[in-house]
Coordinates of C-alpha atoms and ligand atoms in Angstrom, one line a residue:
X1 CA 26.6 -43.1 21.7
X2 CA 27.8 -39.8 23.2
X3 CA 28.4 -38.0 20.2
X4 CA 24.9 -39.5 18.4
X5 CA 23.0 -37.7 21.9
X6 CA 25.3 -34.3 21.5
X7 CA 24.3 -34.3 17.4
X8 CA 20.3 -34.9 18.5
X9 CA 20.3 -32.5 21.3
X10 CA 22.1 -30.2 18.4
X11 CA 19.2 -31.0 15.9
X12 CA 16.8 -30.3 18.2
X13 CA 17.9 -27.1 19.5
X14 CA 18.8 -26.1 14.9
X15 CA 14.9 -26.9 14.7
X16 CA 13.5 -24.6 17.9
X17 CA 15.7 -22.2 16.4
X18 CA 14.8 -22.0 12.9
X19 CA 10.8 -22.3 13.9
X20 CA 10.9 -19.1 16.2
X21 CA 12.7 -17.2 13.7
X22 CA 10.5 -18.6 11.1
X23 CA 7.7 -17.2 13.2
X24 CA 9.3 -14.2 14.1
X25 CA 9.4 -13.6 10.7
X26 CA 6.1 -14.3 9.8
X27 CA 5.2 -12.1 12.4
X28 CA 7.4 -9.1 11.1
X29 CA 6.4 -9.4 8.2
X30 CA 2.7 -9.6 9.4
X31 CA 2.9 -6.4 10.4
X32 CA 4.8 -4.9 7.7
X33 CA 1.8 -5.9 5.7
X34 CA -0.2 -4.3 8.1
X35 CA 1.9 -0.9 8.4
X36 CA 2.3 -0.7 4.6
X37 CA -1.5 0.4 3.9
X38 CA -4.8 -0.3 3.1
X39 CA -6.6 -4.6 3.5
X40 CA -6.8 -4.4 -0.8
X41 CA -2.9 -4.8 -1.8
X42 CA -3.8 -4.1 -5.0
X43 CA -4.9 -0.4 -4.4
X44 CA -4.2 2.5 -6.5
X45 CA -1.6 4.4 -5.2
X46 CA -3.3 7.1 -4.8
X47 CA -5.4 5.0 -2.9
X48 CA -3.1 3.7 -0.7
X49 CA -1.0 7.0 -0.4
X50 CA -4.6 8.3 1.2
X51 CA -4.9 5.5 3.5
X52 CA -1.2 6.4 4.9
X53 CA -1.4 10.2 4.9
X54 CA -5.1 10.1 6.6
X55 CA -3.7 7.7 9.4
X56 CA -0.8 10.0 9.7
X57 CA -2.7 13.1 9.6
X58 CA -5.4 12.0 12.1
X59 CA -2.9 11.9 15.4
X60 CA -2.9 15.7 15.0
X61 CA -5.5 16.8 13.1
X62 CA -9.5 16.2 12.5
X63 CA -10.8 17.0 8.6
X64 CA -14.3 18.7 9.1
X65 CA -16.9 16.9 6.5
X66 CA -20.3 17.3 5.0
X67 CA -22.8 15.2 3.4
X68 CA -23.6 16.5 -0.4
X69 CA -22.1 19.9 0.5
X70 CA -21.8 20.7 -3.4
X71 CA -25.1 19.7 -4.7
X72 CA -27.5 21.5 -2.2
X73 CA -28.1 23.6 0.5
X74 CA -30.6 24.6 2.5
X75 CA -31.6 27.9 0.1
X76 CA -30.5 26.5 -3.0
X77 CA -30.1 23.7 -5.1
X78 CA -27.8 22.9 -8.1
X79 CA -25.7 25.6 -8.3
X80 CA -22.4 25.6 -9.4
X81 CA -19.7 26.8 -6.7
X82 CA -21.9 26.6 -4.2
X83 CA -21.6 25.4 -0.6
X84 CA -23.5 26.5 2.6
X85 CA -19.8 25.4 4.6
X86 CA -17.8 27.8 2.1
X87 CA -20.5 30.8 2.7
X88 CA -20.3 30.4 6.2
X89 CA -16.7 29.2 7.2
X90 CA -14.6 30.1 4.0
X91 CA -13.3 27.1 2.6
X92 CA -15.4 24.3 1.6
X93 CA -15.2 21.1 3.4
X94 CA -11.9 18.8 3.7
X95 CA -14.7 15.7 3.4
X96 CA -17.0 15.5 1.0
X97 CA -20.1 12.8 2.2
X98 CA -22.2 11.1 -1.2
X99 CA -24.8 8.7 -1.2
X100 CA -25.6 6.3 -3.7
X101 CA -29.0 4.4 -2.7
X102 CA -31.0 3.8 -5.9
X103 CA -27.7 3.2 -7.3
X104 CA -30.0 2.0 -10.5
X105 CA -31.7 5.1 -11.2
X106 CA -30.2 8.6 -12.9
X107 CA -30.6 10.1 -9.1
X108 CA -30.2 9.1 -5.8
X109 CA -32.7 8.7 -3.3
X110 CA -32.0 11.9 -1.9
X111 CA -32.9 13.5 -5.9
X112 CA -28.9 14.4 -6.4
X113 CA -28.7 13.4 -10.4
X114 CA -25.4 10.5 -10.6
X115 CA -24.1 12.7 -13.2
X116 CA -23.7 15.4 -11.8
X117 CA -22.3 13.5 -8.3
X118 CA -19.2 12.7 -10.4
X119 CA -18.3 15.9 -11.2
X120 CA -18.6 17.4 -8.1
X121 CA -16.7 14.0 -6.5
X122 CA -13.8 14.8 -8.9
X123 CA -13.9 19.2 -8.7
X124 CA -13.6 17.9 -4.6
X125 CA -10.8 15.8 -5.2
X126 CA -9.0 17.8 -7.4
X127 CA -8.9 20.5 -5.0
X128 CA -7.8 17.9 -3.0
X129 CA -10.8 16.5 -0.5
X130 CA -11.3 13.5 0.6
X131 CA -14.7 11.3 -0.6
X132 CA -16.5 9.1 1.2
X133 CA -19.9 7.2 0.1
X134 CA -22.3 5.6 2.0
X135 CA -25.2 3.6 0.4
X136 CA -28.8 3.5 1.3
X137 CA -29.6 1.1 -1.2
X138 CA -33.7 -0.3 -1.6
X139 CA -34.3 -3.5 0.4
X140 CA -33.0 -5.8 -2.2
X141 CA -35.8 -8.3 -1.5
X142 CA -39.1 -6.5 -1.0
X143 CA -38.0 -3.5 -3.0
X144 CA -39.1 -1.0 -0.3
X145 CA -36.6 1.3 0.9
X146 CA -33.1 0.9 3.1
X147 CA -35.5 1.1 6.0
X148 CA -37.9 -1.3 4.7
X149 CA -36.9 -4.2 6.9
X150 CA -39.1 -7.1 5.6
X151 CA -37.9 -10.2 4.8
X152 CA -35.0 -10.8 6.7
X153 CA -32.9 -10.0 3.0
X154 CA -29.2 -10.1 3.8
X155 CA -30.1 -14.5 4.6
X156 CA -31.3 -13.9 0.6
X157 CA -28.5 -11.9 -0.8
X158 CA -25.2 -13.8 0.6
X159 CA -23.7 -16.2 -1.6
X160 CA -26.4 -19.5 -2.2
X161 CA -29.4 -17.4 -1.2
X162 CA -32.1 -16.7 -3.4
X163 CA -31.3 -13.5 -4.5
X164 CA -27.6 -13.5 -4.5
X165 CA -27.6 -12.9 -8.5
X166 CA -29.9 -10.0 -7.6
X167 CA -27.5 -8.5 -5.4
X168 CA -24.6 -9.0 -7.6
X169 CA -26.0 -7.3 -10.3
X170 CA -25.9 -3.9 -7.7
X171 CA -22.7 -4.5 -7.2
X172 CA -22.1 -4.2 -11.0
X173 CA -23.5 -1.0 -10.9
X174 CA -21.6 -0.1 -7.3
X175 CA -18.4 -0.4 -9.4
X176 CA -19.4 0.8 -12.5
X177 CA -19.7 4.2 -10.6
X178 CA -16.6 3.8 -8.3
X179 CA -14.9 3.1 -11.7
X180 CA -15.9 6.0 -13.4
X181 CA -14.5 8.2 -11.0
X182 CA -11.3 9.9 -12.1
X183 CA -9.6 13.2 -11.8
X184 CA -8.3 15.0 -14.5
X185 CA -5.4 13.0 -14.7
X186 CA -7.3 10.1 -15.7
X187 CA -6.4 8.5 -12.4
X188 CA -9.1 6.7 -10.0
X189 CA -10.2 8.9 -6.9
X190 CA -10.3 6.8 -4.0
X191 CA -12.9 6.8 -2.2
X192 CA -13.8 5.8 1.7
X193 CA -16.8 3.1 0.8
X194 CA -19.1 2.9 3.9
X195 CA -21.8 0.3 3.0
X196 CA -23.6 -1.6 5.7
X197 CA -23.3 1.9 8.3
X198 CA -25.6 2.0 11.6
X199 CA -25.2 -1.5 11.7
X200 CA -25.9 -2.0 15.4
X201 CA -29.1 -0.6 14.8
X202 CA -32.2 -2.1 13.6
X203 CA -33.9 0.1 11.0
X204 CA -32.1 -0.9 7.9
X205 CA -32.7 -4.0 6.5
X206 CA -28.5 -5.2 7.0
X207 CA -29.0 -4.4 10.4
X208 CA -28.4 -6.1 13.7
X209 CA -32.1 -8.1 14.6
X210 CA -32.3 -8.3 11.3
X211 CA -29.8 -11.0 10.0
X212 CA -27.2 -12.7 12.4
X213 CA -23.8 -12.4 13.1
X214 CA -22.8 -14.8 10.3
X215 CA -24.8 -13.4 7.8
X216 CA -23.9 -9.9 8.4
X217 CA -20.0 -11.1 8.0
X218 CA -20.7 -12.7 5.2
X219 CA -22.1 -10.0 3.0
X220 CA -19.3 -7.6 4.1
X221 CA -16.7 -10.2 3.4
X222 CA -18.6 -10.9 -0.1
X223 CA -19.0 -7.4 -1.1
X224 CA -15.1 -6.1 -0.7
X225 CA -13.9 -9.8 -2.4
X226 CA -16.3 -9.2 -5.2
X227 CA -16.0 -5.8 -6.1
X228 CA -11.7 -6.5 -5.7
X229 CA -11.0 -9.7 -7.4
X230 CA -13.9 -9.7 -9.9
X231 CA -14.8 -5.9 -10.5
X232 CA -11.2 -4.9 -10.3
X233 CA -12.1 -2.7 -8.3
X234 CA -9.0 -1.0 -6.0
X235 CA -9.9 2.5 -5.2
X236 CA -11.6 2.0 -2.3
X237 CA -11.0 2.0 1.4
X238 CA -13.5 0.3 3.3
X239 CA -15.2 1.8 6.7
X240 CA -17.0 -0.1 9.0
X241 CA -19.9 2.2 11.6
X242 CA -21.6 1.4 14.2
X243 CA -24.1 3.6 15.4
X244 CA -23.6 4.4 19.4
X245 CA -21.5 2.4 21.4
X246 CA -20.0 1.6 24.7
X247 CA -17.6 -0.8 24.5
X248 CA -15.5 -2.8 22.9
X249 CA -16.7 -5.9 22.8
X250 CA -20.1 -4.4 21.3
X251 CA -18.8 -2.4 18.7
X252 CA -16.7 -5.5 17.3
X253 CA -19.5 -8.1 17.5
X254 CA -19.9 -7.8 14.0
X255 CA -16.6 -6.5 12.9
X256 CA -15.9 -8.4 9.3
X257 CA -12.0 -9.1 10.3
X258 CA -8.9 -6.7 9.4
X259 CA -8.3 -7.7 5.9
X260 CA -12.0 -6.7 4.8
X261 CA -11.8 -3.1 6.6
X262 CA -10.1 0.4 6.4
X263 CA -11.3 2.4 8.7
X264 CA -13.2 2.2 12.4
X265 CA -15.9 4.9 11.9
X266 CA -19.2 5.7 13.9
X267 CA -22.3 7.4 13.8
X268 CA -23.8 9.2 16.9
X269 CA -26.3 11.7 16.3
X270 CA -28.1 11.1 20.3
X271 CA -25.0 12.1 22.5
X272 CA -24.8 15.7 21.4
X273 CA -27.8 16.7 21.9
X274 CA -27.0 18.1 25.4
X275 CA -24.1 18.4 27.8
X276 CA -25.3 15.8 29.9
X277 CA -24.2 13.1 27.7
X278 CA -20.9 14.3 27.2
X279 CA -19.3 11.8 29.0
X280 CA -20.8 9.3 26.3
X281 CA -19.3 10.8 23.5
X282 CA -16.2 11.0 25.1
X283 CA -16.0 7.2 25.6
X284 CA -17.0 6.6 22.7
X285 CA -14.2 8.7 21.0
X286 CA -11.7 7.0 23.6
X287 CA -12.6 3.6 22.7
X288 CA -12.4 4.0 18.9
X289 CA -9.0 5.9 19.1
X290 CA -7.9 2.7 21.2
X291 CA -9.6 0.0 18.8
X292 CA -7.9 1.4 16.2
X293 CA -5.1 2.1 17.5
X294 CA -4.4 -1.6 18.9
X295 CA -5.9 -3.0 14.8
X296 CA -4.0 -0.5 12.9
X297 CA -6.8 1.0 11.5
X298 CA -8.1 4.5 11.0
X299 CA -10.6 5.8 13.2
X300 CA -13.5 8.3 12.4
X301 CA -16.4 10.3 13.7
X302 CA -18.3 9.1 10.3
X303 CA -21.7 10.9 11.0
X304 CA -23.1 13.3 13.7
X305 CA -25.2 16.5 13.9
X306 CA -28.0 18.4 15.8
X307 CA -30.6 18.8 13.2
X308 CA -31.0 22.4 12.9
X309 CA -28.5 23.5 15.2
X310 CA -30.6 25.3 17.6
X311 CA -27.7 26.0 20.3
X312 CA -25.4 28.9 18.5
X313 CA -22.3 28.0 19.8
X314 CA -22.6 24.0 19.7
X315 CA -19.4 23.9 17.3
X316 CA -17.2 25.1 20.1
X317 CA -18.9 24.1 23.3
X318 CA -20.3 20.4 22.1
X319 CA -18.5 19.1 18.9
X320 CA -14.8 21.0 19.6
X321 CA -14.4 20.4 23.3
X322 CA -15.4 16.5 22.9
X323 CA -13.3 16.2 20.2
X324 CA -10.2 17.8 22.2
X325 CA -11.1 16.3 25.4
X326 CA -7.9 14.8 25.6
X327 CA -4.8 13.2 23.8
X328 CA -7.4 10.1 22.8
X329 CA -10.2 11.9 21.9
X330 CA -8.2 14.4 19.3
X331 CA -7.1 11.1 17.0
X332 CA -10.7 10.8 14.8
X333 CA -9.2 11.3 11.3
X334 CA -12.6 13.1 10.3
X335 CA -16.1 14.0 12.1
X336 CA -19.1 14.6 9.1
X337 CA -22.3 16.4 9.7
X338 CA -25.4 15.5 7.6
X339 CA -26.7 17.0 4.6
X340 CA -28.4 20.9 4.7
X341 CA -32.0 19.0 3.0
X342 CA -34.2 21.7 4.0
X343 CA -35.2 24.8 7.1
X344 CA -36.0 21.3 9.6
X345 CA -33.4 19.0 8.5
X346 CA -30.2 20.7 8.3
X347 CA -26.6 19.9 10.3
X348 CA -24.6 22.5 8.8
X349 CA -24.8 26.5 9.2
X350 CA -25.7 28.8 6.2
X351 CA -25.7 32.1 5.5
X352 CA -27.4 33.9 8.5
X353 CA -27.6 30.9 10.7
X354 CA -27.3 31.8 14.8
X355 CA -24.8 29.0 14.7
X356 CA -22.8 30.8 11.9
X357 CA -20.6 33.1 13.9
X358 CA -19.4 29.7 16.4
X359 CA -19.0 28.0 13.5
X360 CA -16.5 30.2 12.2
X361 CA -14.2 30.1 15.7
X362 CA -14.4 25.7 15.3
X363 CA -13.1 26.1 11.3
X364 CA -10.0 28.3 13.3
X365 CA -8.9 26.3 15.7
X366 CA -5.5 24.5 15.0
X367 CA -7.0 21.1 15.4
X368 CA -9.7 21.6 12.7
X369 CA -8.8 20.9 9.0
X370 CA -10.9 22.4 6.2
X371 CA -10.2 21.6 2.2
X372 CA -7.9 25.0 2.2
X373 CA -5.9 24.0 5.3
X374 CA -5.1 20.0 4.0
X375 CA -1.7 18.6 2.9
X376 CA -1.3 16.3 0.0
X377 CA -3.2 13.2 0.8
X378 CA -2.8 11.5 -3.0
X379 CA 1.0 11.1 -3.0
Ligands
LIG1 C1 -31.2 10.3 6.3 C2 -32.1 11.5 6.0 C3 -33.0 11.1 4.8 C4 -32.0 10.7 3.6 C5 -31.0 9.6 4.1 C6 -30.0 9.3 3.0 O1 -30.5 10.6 7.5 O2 -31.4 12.6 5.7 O3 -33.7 12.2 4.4 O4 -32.8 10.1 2.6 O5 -30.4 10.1 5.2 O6 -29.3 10.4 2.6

């Protein structure tokens, strides 16, 4: 009787035992999985090699980008080794922004031919830049534009909706272009996928009042298991960007869950228009470092500006100073400014800009990384 209550109190204590080290294990190997790289397993290793060396990079640094820096600026168009970033700073940008809406035409909406997108995305990336994409594509249901916001389509493109099949089919073509990116190796060049951006806002037709919660986690969840397990697709990292934010809770409402994102990115063109709202930015910056700091994610400054820089030294005094705030504020992997279109819709300097001269003094501080400053990021 004795020795059958020693033996059970024995058994019981084996089976505690066992269960929390079973868990423990679980749980170190959780975060192993979560350490090793980016949410797609199966990414190239160049792909995942970026992921590491980006997340790495960012506690010290911040790669300067620009949104179709090689096609256009604001003086010319289509012309080989051009960029209005080089002329002015002296090296071309360490990120390289591309759009892809009206992924089913020869050019985007912006005019920039396909074609000739891949080969600047690969003469970036061999010089070793980073891409990132971001896609504007026609409101799948109407067929207006990204901003067309009739019809309430993402309800109609998820999986059982009406034009699900519709959808799928630009998905094809999304990874029939990510596919057909390679370097002169013949090797995939990984690129940081930013679908769905602004999605707090409500003037695209993914955005917040515009489908719910559900809906919204549903497509995101859809897209990155599509283009992975049926489009083979693994040379992607996937961002996630909210447009302004102030706190946590609001810029995860919609977050799609850790194994369908990448990286934490936003997009805040209002806060820099003025030193009032510095405060703003700076909060902003805070709570992204500490998101992704707590989900093991990489954070980014994924789109800002002031269109037409009126302020000459707003690289220095606005951007730089938010930026190195303090030891949070410093950790954005990458901020981007949008693309040089035309004279009145411009976010980068050119040739003879007032801004020029302060952009020059941001490109030198320490903190700043252009393309001729960056390690290896690809092994
Ligand atoms: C917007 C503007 C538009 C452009 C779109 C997609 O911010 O620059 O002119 O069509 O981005 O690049």
């Amino acid at each position: 009787m004795r020795t059958s209550r020693i033996n059970l109190i024995t058994v019981f204590f084996i089976v505690i035992f066992c269960s929390c080290s079973g868990q423990r294990k679980e749980h170190e190997k959780a975060n192993q999985e979560l350490a090793i790289g980016p949410c797609d397993s199966l990414a190239t290793a160049e792909t995942k090699a970026l992921y590491n060396n980006l997340k790495e990079l960012a506690i010290t640094k911040v790669l300067f980008g620009h949104q179709d820096d090689l096609a256009y600026g604001v003086k010319w168009w289509e012309e080989a080794g051009r960029s209005d970033v080089k002329e002015t700073s002296g090296s071309y940008p360490a990120v390289y922004g591309w759009e892809i809406g009206n992924i089913e035409g020869d050019r985007n909406l912006d005019s920039v031919s396909f074609t000739k997108m891949k080969e600047w995305i690969r003469e970036g990336y061999e010089r070793g830049g980073v891409i990132t994409i971001s896609w504007h594509e026609h409101n799948p249901v109407s067929g207006g534009s990204a901003w067309d916001t009739s019809g309430r389509a993402v309800s109609h493109i998820i999986p059982g909706g009406s034009h699900h099949e519709i959808w799928k089919q630009k998905l094809d073509l999304l990874a029939e272009f990510m596919l057909s990116l390679k370097g002169n190796d013949g090797e995939l060049i990984p690129v940081v996928f930013r679908p769905y951006h602004e999605l707090t806002g409500s003037w695209f037709w993914w955005g917040k009042g515009l489908c719910t919660r559900e809906e919204f986690i549903q497509l995101w969840q859809f897209t990155v298991n599509y283009l992975a397990s049926v489009k083979n697709v693994h040379n992607l990292l996937y961002a996630y960007s909210t447009d302004f934010f102030d706190s946590e809770e609001y810029y995860l409402d919609r977050y799609p869950g850790d194994k369908y994102v990448d990286v934490l990115g936003f997009d805040d063109y209002g806060t820099v228009r003025d030193q009032e709202s510095a405060a703003k930015t700076i909060n902003e910056l805070h709570l992204i470092a500490k998101i992704a700091g707590r989900l093991n994610k990489i954070p980014a400054w994924t789109e800002t500006g002031l269109s037409s820089i009126p302020i000459p030294d707003w690289w220095t005094e606005t951007i730089l100073k938010r930026i190195k705030a303090d030891s949070l504020t410093c950790q954005i992997a990458w901020v981007l400014v949008w693309r040089n279109a035309r004279l009145d819709h411009h976010y980068a300097p050119f040739a003879g800009h007032p801004s020029a001269a302060d952009f020059k003094k941001f490109r030198d501080d320490e903190f700043i990384l252009f393309e001729d400053e960056l390690p290896d990021l690809y092994h």
